[in-house]
Amino acid sequence: MYEAIKFEIKDSIAYVTINRPKAMNALNGQVLDELLAAFAEIDANNDLRCVILTGEGKAFVAGADISEMSKMNSIEGRDFGAKGHSVMNNIENCRIPVIAAINGFALGGGCELSMACDIRIASEKAKFGQPEVNLGLIPGFCGTQRLARLVGKGMAKYMIYTADMIDAAEAFRIGLVQKLVAPEELIAECEKIAANIASKAPIAVRLSKDCINNGYNADMKTASAYEVNAFGVPFGTEDMVEGTSAFLEKRKAEFKNK
Ligand code: CO8
C-alpha cells in the first residue's frame, strides 16, 4: 500500500520512514499523500502511544521535490503548498506525540517537516537549513511561522534570508533540536524516549499536547482558561485513579488509556 514511505508498528510505537533515498527523500506529491494516509491510520489506532518519523539513507528530507515543483504553475504550486500544510498540521495535531529522528539533511520542506513534530532528536551529523530563496521560493510548508516560533524571529530571519545550512551542534544551541546523539544511536535513543512517553498516562499526555499546541498562539488569558478546562478532564478517569493510587501505595502505575 505504501511505496514512498515505510510504515511499521512495533508494540505501541509507529515508525514512519520517508523512503526515497536516491532523491534524498525529497517530498513529492506521492510522499505527501502517503504521509496523510499513514497519519490518518495512526490517529485511528487507539493502541499507539508515540510515532518515530525518520528518513532512509543519508538524508532526513532534503526538501520538497525540486524537479516536481519546477514544472508547476502558480495554481499547482498553491495546491502543493496547501497539501504540504495539511500534512504538517496533521502531524502537529496527531493524537499522540511524534518524534523526528533527524538522521541527516533536514532542508527546506524537510526542516519544516521536523518542526511539525513534537520533539526533534538529531544525529550529530544532521544538517539544517531553509534554502528556498536559493531557488526563487519561500519556505512554503509553514517554515516562516514554525521556525520563528521555535528559535525566535531574528534567527529565523537569518536562516531564511541567507539560506545558510547550520550543523547539528548549532541547531541544538538555538533550540531547534532537543537532543544530539551519535548517528548509530539515533533510533535507539528515540525508542527510549518513545517508550518513556508510552509508559505515562496516555490521556494526560494527549491533553498536555493539546494545551501546548492550542495555548501557544493564544493570549495568556485564553490559554490559561484552556488549561483549566483540560485539567478537569482526567479527574475520575481510570488512569487518574490508578496514577494517584500507585503513588500513594508506592508502586508503579499501570495505565490503560481509560
Ligand atoms: N528535490 C529533488 N531532488 C533532490 C532534492 C530535492 N529537494 N535534493 C536532492 N535531490 C536529488 C538530487 O537531484 C540528486 O539526484 P540525481 O542523483 O538524480 O542527480 C540526488 O538527490 C542526490 O543529491 P546530490 O547529488 O545533490 O547529493 P549531495 O550529497 O551532493 O548533496 C544536498 C545533498 C546538499 C541535500 C543537495 O542535494 C541539495 O542541496 N538538495 C536541495 C536542497 C534544497 O534546496 N531543498 C529545498 C527545496 S525547496 C523546499 O523544500 C520548499 C518547501 C516548501 C514547498 C512549498 C510548495 C509550494
mmCIF file of C-alpha atoms and ligand atoms in Angstrom:
data_model
loop_
_atom_site.group_PDB
_atom_site.id
_atom_site.type_symbol
_atom_site.label_atom_id
_atom_site.label_comp_id
_atom_site.label_asym_id
_atom_site.label_seq_id
_atom_site.Cartn_x
_atom_site.Cartn_y
_atom_site.Cartn_z
ATOM 1 C CA MET A 1 0.000 0.000 0.000
ATOM 2 C CA TYR A 2 2.871 2.388 0.823
ATOM 3 C CA GLU A 3 5.723 2.887 -1.684
ATOM 4 C CA ALA A 4 7.340 6.226 -0.975
ATOM 5 C CA ILE A 5 7.282 5.731 2.785
ATOM 6 C CA LYS A 6 7.656 2.735 5.095
ATOM 7 C CA PHE A 7 5.046 2.326 7.811
ATOM 8 C CA GLU A 8 5.517 -0.181 10.637
ATOM 9 C CA ILE A 9 4.084 -0.743 14.086
ATOM 10 C CA LYS A 10 6.098 -2.381 16.882
ATOM 11 C CA ASP A 11 4.490 -2.641 20.295
ATOM 12 C CA SER A 12 2.802 0.716 20.798
ATOM 13 C CA ILE A 13 5.181 2.707 18.575
ATOM 14 C CA ALA A 14 4.527 3.623 14.909
ATOM 15 C CA TYR A 15 7.576 4.060 12.655
ATOM 16 C CA VAL A 16 7.199 6.258 9.576
ATOM 17 C CA THR A 17 10.254 6.365 7.289
ATOM 18 C CA ILE A 18 10.404 8.534 4.168
ATOM 19 C CA ASN A 19 11.777 6.136 1.581
ATOM 20 C CA ARG A 20 13.201 7.904 -1.479
ATOM 21 C CA PRO A 21 16.906 7.711 -0.572
ATOM 22 C CA LYS A 22 18.064 8.244 -4.189
ATOM 23 C CA ALA A 23 16.299 11.630 -4.200
ATOM 24 C CA MET A 24 17.394 12.468 -0.622
ATOM 25 C CA ASN A 25 13.810 11.681 0.486
ATOM 26 C CA ALA A 26 12.503 14.800 -1.273
ATOM 27 C CA LEU A 27 8.812 15.385 -0.601
ATOM 28 C CA ASN A 28 6.862 14.857 -3.820
ATOM 29 C CA GLY A 29 3.075 14.607 -4.115
ATOM 30 C CA GLN A 30 3.171 10.860 -3.539
ATOM 31 C CA VAL A 31 5.142 11.148 -0.281
ATOM 32 C CA LEU A 32 2.730 13.818 0.956
ATOM 33 C CA ASP A 33 -0.312 11.643 0.061
ATOM 34 C CA GLU A 34 1.207 8.640 1.815
ATOM 35 C CA LEU A 35 2.059 10.698 4.911
ATOM 36 C CA LEU A 36 -1.575 11.869 5.040
ATOM 37 C CA ALA A 37 -2.720 8.227 4.849
ATOM 38 C CA ALA A 38 -0.215 6.997 7.467
ATOM 39 C CA PHE A 39 -1.126 9.701 9.984
ATOM 40 C CA ALA A 40 -4.841 9.015 9.444
ATOM 41 C CA GLU A 41 -4.095 5.341 10.293
ATOM 42 C CA ILE A 42 -2.123 6.402 13.344
ATOM 43 C CA ASP A 43 -4.908 8.670 14.584
ATOM 44 C CA ALA A 44 -7.434 5.845 14.195
ATOM 45 C CA ASN A 45 -5.367 3.343 16.212
ATOM 46 C CA ASN A 46 -6.070 3.706 19.893
ATOM 47 C CA ASP A 47 -3.281 1.276 20.887
ATOM 48 C CA LEU A 48 -0.460 3.537 19.678
ATOM 49 C CA ARG A 49 1.427 5.817 22.070
ATOM 50 C CA CYS A 50 4.172 7.500 20.021
ATOM 51 C CA VAL A 51 5.437 7.955 16.446
ATOM 52 C CA ILE A 52 9.056 8.000 15.261
ATOM 53 C CA LEU A 53 9.453 9.801 11.912
ATOM 54 C CA THR A 54 12.755 9.450 10.069
ATOM 55 C CA GLY A 55 14.366 9.219 6.625
ATOM 56 C CA GLU A 56 16.002 6.300 4.810
ATOM 57 C CA GLY A 57 19.701 6.696 3.939
ATOM 58 C CA LYS A 58 21.800 9.809 4.428
ATOM 59 C CA ALA A 59 19.037 12.439 4.431
ATOM 60 C CA PHE A 60 16.111 13.045 6.749
ATOM 61 C CA VAL A 61 14.406 15.021 3.960
ATOM 62 C CA ALA A 62 16.269 17.415 1.625
ATOM 63 C CA GLY A 63 13.168 19.483 0.919
ATOM 64 C CA ALA A 64 10.179 19.490 -1.356
ATOM 65 C CA ASP A 65 10.842 17.803 -4.699
ATOM 66 C CA ILE A 66 12.533 20.481 -6.809
ATOM 67 C CA SER A 67 12.088 18.558 -10.046
ATOM 68 C CA GLU A 68 8.323 18.221 -9.481
ATOM 69 C CA MET A 69 7.975 21.873 -8.389
ATOM 70 C CA SER A 70 9.940 23.173 -11.389
ATOM 71 C CA LYS A 71 7.048 22.143 -13.671
ATOM 72 C CA MET A 72 4.228 23.696 -11.623
ATOM 73 C CA ASN A 73 2.296 26.837 -12.426
ATOM 74 C CA SER A 74 1.186 29.139 -9.631
ATOM 75 C CA ILE A 75 -2.147 27.381 -9.034
ATOM 76 C CA GLU A 76 -0.438 23.981 -8.889
ATOM 77 C CA GLY A 77 2.200 25.477 -6.586
ATOM 78 C CA ARG A 78 -0.522 26.801 -4.322
ATOM 79 C CA ASP A 79 -2.263 23.406 -4.250
ATOM 80 C CA PHE A 80 1.047 21.692 -3.495
ATOM 81 C CA GLY A 81 1.672 24.161 -0.659
ATOM 82 C CA ALA A 82 -1.834 23.538 0.708
ATOM 83 C CA LYS A 83 -1.244 19.772 0.673
ATOM 84 C CA GLY A 84 2.057 20.273 2.498
ATOM 85 C CA HIS A 85 0.289 22.392 5.122
ATOM 86 C CA SER A 86 -2.299 19.606 5.626
ATOM 87 C CA VAL A 87 0.495 17.102 6.219
ATOM 88 C CA MET A 88 2.308 19.375 8.685
ATOM 89 C CA ASN A 89 -0.922 20.239 10.525
ATOM 90 C CA ASN A 90 -1.979 16.582 10.746
ATOM 91 C CA ILE A 91 1.407 15.695 12.230
ATOM 92 C CA GLU A 92 1.346 18.630 14.644
ATOM 93 C CA ASN A 93 -2.176 17.714 15.751
ATOM 94 C CA CYS A 94 -1.647 13.939 15.746
ATOM 95 C CA ARG A 95 -3.354 12.378 18.791
ATOM 96 C CA ILE A 96 -0.013 11.047 20.070
ATOM 97 C CA PRO A 97 3.472 12.610 20.257
ATOM 98 C CA VAL A 98 5.628 12.497 17.130
ATOM 99 C CA ILE A 99 9.422 12.345 17.472
ATOM 100 C CA ALA A 100 11.519 13.418 14.477
ATOM 101 C CA ALA A 101 14.641 11.233 14.318
ATOM 102 C CA ILE A 102 16.793 13.505 12.148
ATOM 103 C CA ASN A 103 19.427 11.283 10.586
ATOM 104 C CA GLY A 104 20.897 13.702 8.023
ATOM 105 C CA PHE A 105 19.918 16.669 5.844
ATOM 106 C CA ALA A 106 16.745 18.422 7.031
ATOM 107 C CA LEU A 107 16.428 21.169 4.441
ATOM 108 C CA GLY A 108 13.521 23.307 3.258
ATOM 109 C CA GLY A 109 10.368 21.203 3.495
ATOM 110 C CA GLY A 110 12.436 18.657 5.473
ATOM 111 C CA CYS A 111 13.277 21.161 8.191
ATOM 112 C CA GLU A 112 9.601 22.209 8.125
ATOM 113 C CA LEU A 113 8.510 18.568 8.457
ATOM 114 C CA SER A 114 10.739 18.140 11.509
ATOM 115 C CA MET A 115 9.298 21.326 13.036
ATOM 116 C CA ALA A 116 5.749 19.959 12.770
ATOM 117 C CA CYS A 117 6.837 17.102 15.069
ATOM 118 C CA ASP A 118 6.622 17.436 18.859
ATOM 119 C CA ILE A 119 10.285 16.656 19.614
ATOM 120 C CA ARG A 120 13.408 16.720 17.411
ATOM 121 C CA ILE A 121 16.293 14.342 18.177
ATOM 122 C CA ALA A 122 19.205 14.678 15.771
ATOM 123 C CA SER A 123 22.280 12.740 14.741
ATOM 124 C CA GLU A 124 25.467 14.725 15.334
ATOM 125 C CA LYS A 125 25.863 14.584 11.517
ATOM 126 C CA ALA A 126 22.496 16.202 10.722
ATOM 127 C CA LYS A 127 22.340 19.496 8.853
ATOM 128 C CA PHE A 128 19.509 22.015 8.858
ATOM 129 C CA GLY A 129 18.507 24.887 6.633
ATOM 130 C CA GLN A 130 15.779 26.765 4.783
ATOM 131 C CA PRO A 131 17.428 27.187 1.354
ATOM 132 C CA GLU A 132 14.270 28.165 -0.554
ATOM 133 C CA VAL A 133 15.461 31.674 -1.516
ATOM 134 C CA ASN A 134 18.271 29.987 -3.484
ATOM 135 C CA LEU A 135 15.511 28.600 -5.721
ATOM 136 C CA GLY A 136 13.365 31.727 -6.000
ATOM 137 C CA LEU A 137 10.929 30.265 -3.476
ATOM 138 C CA ILE A 138 9.973 30.871 0.130
ATOM 139 C CA PRO A 139 9.505 28.254 2.861
ATOM 140 C CA GLY A 140 6.036 27.025 1.941
ATOM 141 C CA PHE A 141 5.216 24.304 4.439
ATOM 142 C CA CYS A 142 4.787 26.813 7.303
ATOM 143 C CA GLY A 143 8.517 27.314 7.910
ATOM 144 C CA THR A 144 8.208 31.092 8.127
ATOM 145 C CA GLN A 145 5.885 30.570 11.088
ATOM 146 C CA ARG A 146 7.145 27.476 12.912
ATOM 147 C CA LEU A 147 10.853 28.392 12.665
ATOM 148 C CA ALA A 148 10.250 31.861 14.124
ATOM 149 C CA ARG A 149 8.202 30.364 16.957
ATOM 150 C CA LEU A 150 10.873 27.749 17.742
ATOM 151 C CA VAL A 151 14.088 29.766 17.503
ATOM 152 C CA GLY A 152 12.900 33.396 17.588
ATOM 153 C CA LYS A 153 12.336 35.907 14.796
ATOM 154 C CA GLY A 154 15.979 37.018 14.473
ATOM 155 C CA MET A 155 17.461 33.546 13.970
ATOM 156 C CA ALA A 156 14.561 32.506 11.695
ATOM 157 C CA LYS A 157 15.146 35.569 9.501
ATOM 158 C CA TYR A 158 18.897 34.920 9.461
ATOM 159 C CA MET A 159 18.399 31.305 8.359
ATOM 160 C CA ILE A 160 15.702 32.072 5.768
ATOM 161 C CA TYR A 161 17.288 35.209 4.199
ATOM 162 C CA THR A 162 20.815 33.733 3.949
ATOM 163 C CA ALA A 163 19.753 30.117 3.166
ATOM 164 C CA ASP A 164 22.847 29.088 5.175
ATOM 165 C CA MET A 165 22.999 25.488 6.351
ATOM 166 C CA ILE A 166 23.678 25.006 10.059
ATOM 167 C CA ASP A 167 25.178 21.916 11.653
ATOM 168 C CA ALA A 168 23.589 19.812 14.375
ATOM 169 C CA ALA A 169 25.539 21.498 17.201
ATOM 170 C CA GLU A 170 24.261 24.927 16.120
ATOM 171 C CA ALA A 171 20.706 23.571 15.729
ATOM 172 C CA PHE A 172 20.942 22.293 19.305
ATOM 173 C CA ARG A 173 22.389 25.594 20.550
ATOM 174 C CA ILE A 174 19.498 27.642 19.113
ATOM 175 C CA GLY A 175 16.865 25.220 20.433
ATOM 176 C CA LEU A 176 15.798 23.800 17.084
ATOM 177 C CA VAL A 177 16.585 20.276 18.342
ATOM 178 C CA GLN A 178 16.188 18.909 21.833
ATOM 179 C CA LYS A 179 18.992 16.334 21.898
ATOM 180 C CA LEU A 180 22.027 15.291 19.829
ATOM 181 C CA VAL A 181 23.216 11.698 19.628
ATOM 182 C CA ALA A 182 25.829 9.672 17.760
ATOM 183 C CA PRO A 183 24.422 8.591 14.361
ATOM 184 C CA GLU A 184 24.389 4.884 15.272
ATOM 185 C CA GLU A 185 22.437 5.605 18.463
ATOM 186 C CA LEU A 186 19.722 7.774 16.903
ATOM 187 C CA ILE A 187 16.876 5.274 16.582
ATOM 188 C CA ALA A 188 17.675 3.545 19.901
ATOM 189 C CA GLU A 189 17.605 6.919 21.683
ATOM 190 C CA CYS A 190 14.278 7.834 20.026
ATOM 191 C CA GLU A 191 12.887 4.424 21.025
ATOM 192 C CA LYS A 192 13.971 5.060 24.613
ATOM 193 C CA ILE A 193 12.166 8.412 24.622
ATOM 194 C CA ALA A 194 9.099 6.872 22.929
ATOM 195 C CA ALA A 195 8.988 4.026 25.483
ATOM 196 C CA ASN A 196 9.252 6.529 28.315
ATOM 197 C CA ILE A 197 6.325 8.543 26.880
ATOM 198 C CA ALA A 198 4.399 5.287 26.277
ATOM 199 C CA SER A 199 4.693 4.419 29.969
ATOM 200 C CA LYS A 200 2.846 7.605 31.021
ATOM 201 C CA ALA A 201 -0.913 8.135 31.273
ATOM 202 C CA PRO A 202 -1.987 8.434 27.584
ATOM 203 C CA ILE A 203 -4.950 10.725 28.210
ATOM 204 C CA ALA A 204 -2.742 13.080 30.240
ATOM 205 C CA VAL A 205 -0.045 13.127 27.529
ATOM 206 C CA ARG A 206 -2.684 13.848 24.887
ATOM 207 C CA LEU A 207 -4.269 16.665 26.903
ATOM 208 C CA SER A 208 -0.825 18.175 27.600
ATOM 209 C CA LYS A 209 -0.096 18.207 23.851
ATOM 210 C CA ASP A 210 -3.491 19.808 23.210
ATOM 211 C CA CYS A 211 -2.847 22.544 25.769
ATOM 212 C CA ILE A 212 0.641 23.378 24.460
ATOM 213 C CA ASN A 213 -0.494 23.420 20.819
ATOM 214 C CA ASN A 214 -3.720 25.333 21.349
ATOM 215 C CA GLY A 215 -2.410 27.672 24.016
ATOM 216 C CA TYR A 216 0.891 28.602 22.353
ATOM 217 C CA ASN A 217 -0.563 31.014 19.836
ATOM 218 C CA ALA A 218 -3.364 32.309 22.066
ATOM 219 C CA ASP A 219 -3.146 35.129 24.591
ATOM 220 C CA MET A 220 -2.273 34.055 28.167
ATOM 221 C CA LYS A 221 -5.841 34.508 29.475
ATOM 222 C CA THR A 222 -7.330 32.261 26.762
ATOM 223 C CA ALA A 223 -4.509 29.718 27.070
ATOM 224 C CA SER A 224 -4.858 29.615 30.829
ATOM 225 C CA ALA A 225 -8.645 29.056 30.569
ATOM 226 C CA TYR A 226 -7.963 26.257 28.061
ATOM 227 C CA GLU A 227 -5.618 24.574 30.550
ATOM 228 C CA VAL A 228 -8.075 24.941 33.430
ATOM 229 C CA ASN A 229 -10.712 23.051 31.436
ATOM 230 C CA ALA A 230 -8.279 20.430 30.183
ATOM 231 C CA PHE A 231 -7.014 19.886 33.743
ATOM 232 C CA GLY A 232 -10.511 18.860 34.824
ATOM 233 C CA VAL A 233 -10.938 16.236 32.097
ATOM 234 C CA PRO A 234 -8.810 13.370 33.538
ATOM 235 C CA PHE A 235 -10.395 13.561 37.009
ATOM 236 C CA GLY A 236 -12.219 10.322 37.656
ATOM 237 C CA THR A 237 -10.704 8.504 34.665
ATOM 238 C CA GLU A 238 -9.394 5.008 35.468
ATOM 239 C CA ASP A 239 -5.860 6.205 34.704
ATOM 240 C CA MET A 240 -6.075 9.153 37.103
ATOM 241 C CA VAL A 241 -7.360 6.831 39.857
ATOM 242 C CA GLU A 242 -4.538 4.381 39.015
ATOM 243 C CA GLY A 243 -1.820 7.073 38.881
ATOM 244 C CA THR A 244 -2.740 8.690 42.179
ATOM 245 C CA SER A 245 -3.338 5.315 43.919
ATOM 246 C CA ALA A 246 0.003 3.932 42.657
ATOM 247 C CA PHE A 247 1.800 6.958 44.093
ATOM 248 C CA LEU A 248 0.089 6.600 47.476
ATOM 249 C CA GLU A 249 0.691 2.824 47.516
ATOM 250 C CA LYS A 250 4.357 3.333 46.491
ATOM 251 C CA ARG A 251 4.108 1.154 43.351
ATOM 252 C CA LYS A 252 4.495 1.687 39.595
ATOM 253 C CA ALA A 253 1.290 2.764 37.824
ATOM 254 C CA GLU A 254 -0.155 0.625 35.021
ATOM 255 C CA PHE A 255 -2.139 2.846 32.673
ATOM 256 C CA LYS A 256 -4.924 1.665 30.359
ATOM 257 C CA ASN A 257 -5.811 4.764 28.301
ATOM 258 C CA LYS A 258 -9.200 4.851 30.019
HETATM 259 N N1 CO8 B 1 14.268 17.646 -4.729
HETATM 260 C C1 CO8 B 1 14.505 16.753 -5.711
HETATM 261 N N2 CO8 B 1 15.649 16.041 -5.791
HETATM 262 C C2 CO8 B 1 16.585 16.235 -4.862
HETATM 263 C C3 CO8 B 1 16.412 17.149 -3.799
HETATM 264 C C4 CO8 B 1 15.197 17.871 -3.747
HETATM 265 N N3 CO8 B 1 14.901 18.742 -2.772
HETATM 266 N N4 CO8 B 1 17.521 17.137 -3.032
HETATM 267 C C5 CO8 B 1 18.364 16.240 -3.585
HETATM 268 N N5 CO8 B 1 17.805 15.706 -4.682
HETATM 269 C C6 CO8 B 1 18.371 14.702 -5.577
HETATM 270 C C7 CO8 B 1 19.467 15.281 -6.450
HETATM 271 O O1 CO8 B 1 18.921 15.950 -7.570
HETATM 272 C C8 CO8 B 1 20.241 14.049 -6.829
HETATM 273 O O2 CO8 B 1 19.561 13.382 -7.847
HETATM 274 P P1 CO8 B 1 20.383 12.682 -9.072
HETATM 275 O O3 CO8 B 1 21.222 11.623 -8.401
HETATM 276 O O4 CO8 B 1 19.308 12.120 -9.943
HETATM 277 O O5 CO8 B 1 21.202 13.748 -9.687
HETATM 278 C C9 CO8 B 1 20.141 13.188 -5.577
HETATM 279 O O6 CO8 B 1 19.025 13.694 -4.828
HETATM 280 C C10 CO8 B 1 21.371 13.258 -4.700
HETATM 281 O O7 CO8 B 1 21.618 14.626 -4.415
HETATM 282 P P2 CO8 B 1 23.070 15.295 -4.596
HETATM 283 O O8 CO8 B 1 23.822 14.623 -5.685
HETATM 284 O O9 CO8 B 1 22.882 16.773 -4.717
HETATM 285 O O10 CO8 B 1 23.732 14.895 -3.190
HETATM 286 P P3 CO8 B 1 24.828 15.703 -2.356
HETATM 287 O O11 CO8 B 1 25.224 14.799 -1.229
HETATM 288 O O12 CO8 B 1 25.887 16.237 -3.243
HETATM 289 O O13 CO8 B 1 24.048 16.984 -1.753
HETATM 290 C C11 CO8 B 1 22.190 18.099 -0.695
HETATM 291 C C12 CO8 B 1 22.997 16.803 -0.839
HETATM 292 C C13 CO8 B 1 23.045 19.181 -0.020
HETATM 293 C C14 CO8 B 1 20.999 17.781 0.186
HETATM 294 C C15 CO8 B 1 21.757 18.619 -2.091
HETATM 295 O O14 CO8 B 1 21.121 17.538 -2.756
HETATM 296 C C16 CO8 B 1 20.805 19.776 -2.059
HETATM 297 O O15 CO8 B 1 21.224 20.895 -1.875
HETATM 298 N N6 CO8 B 1 19.488 19.499 -2.265
HETATM 299 C C17 CO8 B 1 18.483 20.515 -2.378
HETATM 300 C C18 CO8 B 1 18.180 21.147 -1.052
HETATM 301 C C19 CO8 B 1 17.128 22.214 -1.204
HETATM 302 O O16 CO8 B 1 17.314 23.219 -1.860
HETATM 303 N N7 CO8 B 1 15.986 22.000 -0.540
HETATM 304 C C20 CO8 B 1 14.878 22.940 -0.550
HETATM 305 C C21 CO8 B 1 13.902 22.558 -1.597
HETATM 306 S S1 CO8 B 1 12.598 23.771 -1.749
HETATM 307 C C22 CO8 B 1 11.554 23.374 -0.494
HETATM 308 O O17 CO8 B 1 11.770 22.472 0.264
HETATM 309 C C23 CO8 B 1 10.343 24.208 -0.397
HETATM 310 C C24 CO8 B 1 9.413 23.716 0.712
HETATM 311 C C25 CO8 B 1 8.083 24.370 0.628
HETATM 312 C C26 CO8 B 1 7.348 23.954 -0.604
HETATM 313 C C27 CO8 B 1 6.123 24.738 -0.772
HETATM 314 C C28 CO8 B 1 5.453 24.365 -2.049
HETATM 315 C C29 CO8 B 1 4.509 25.425 -2.509
#
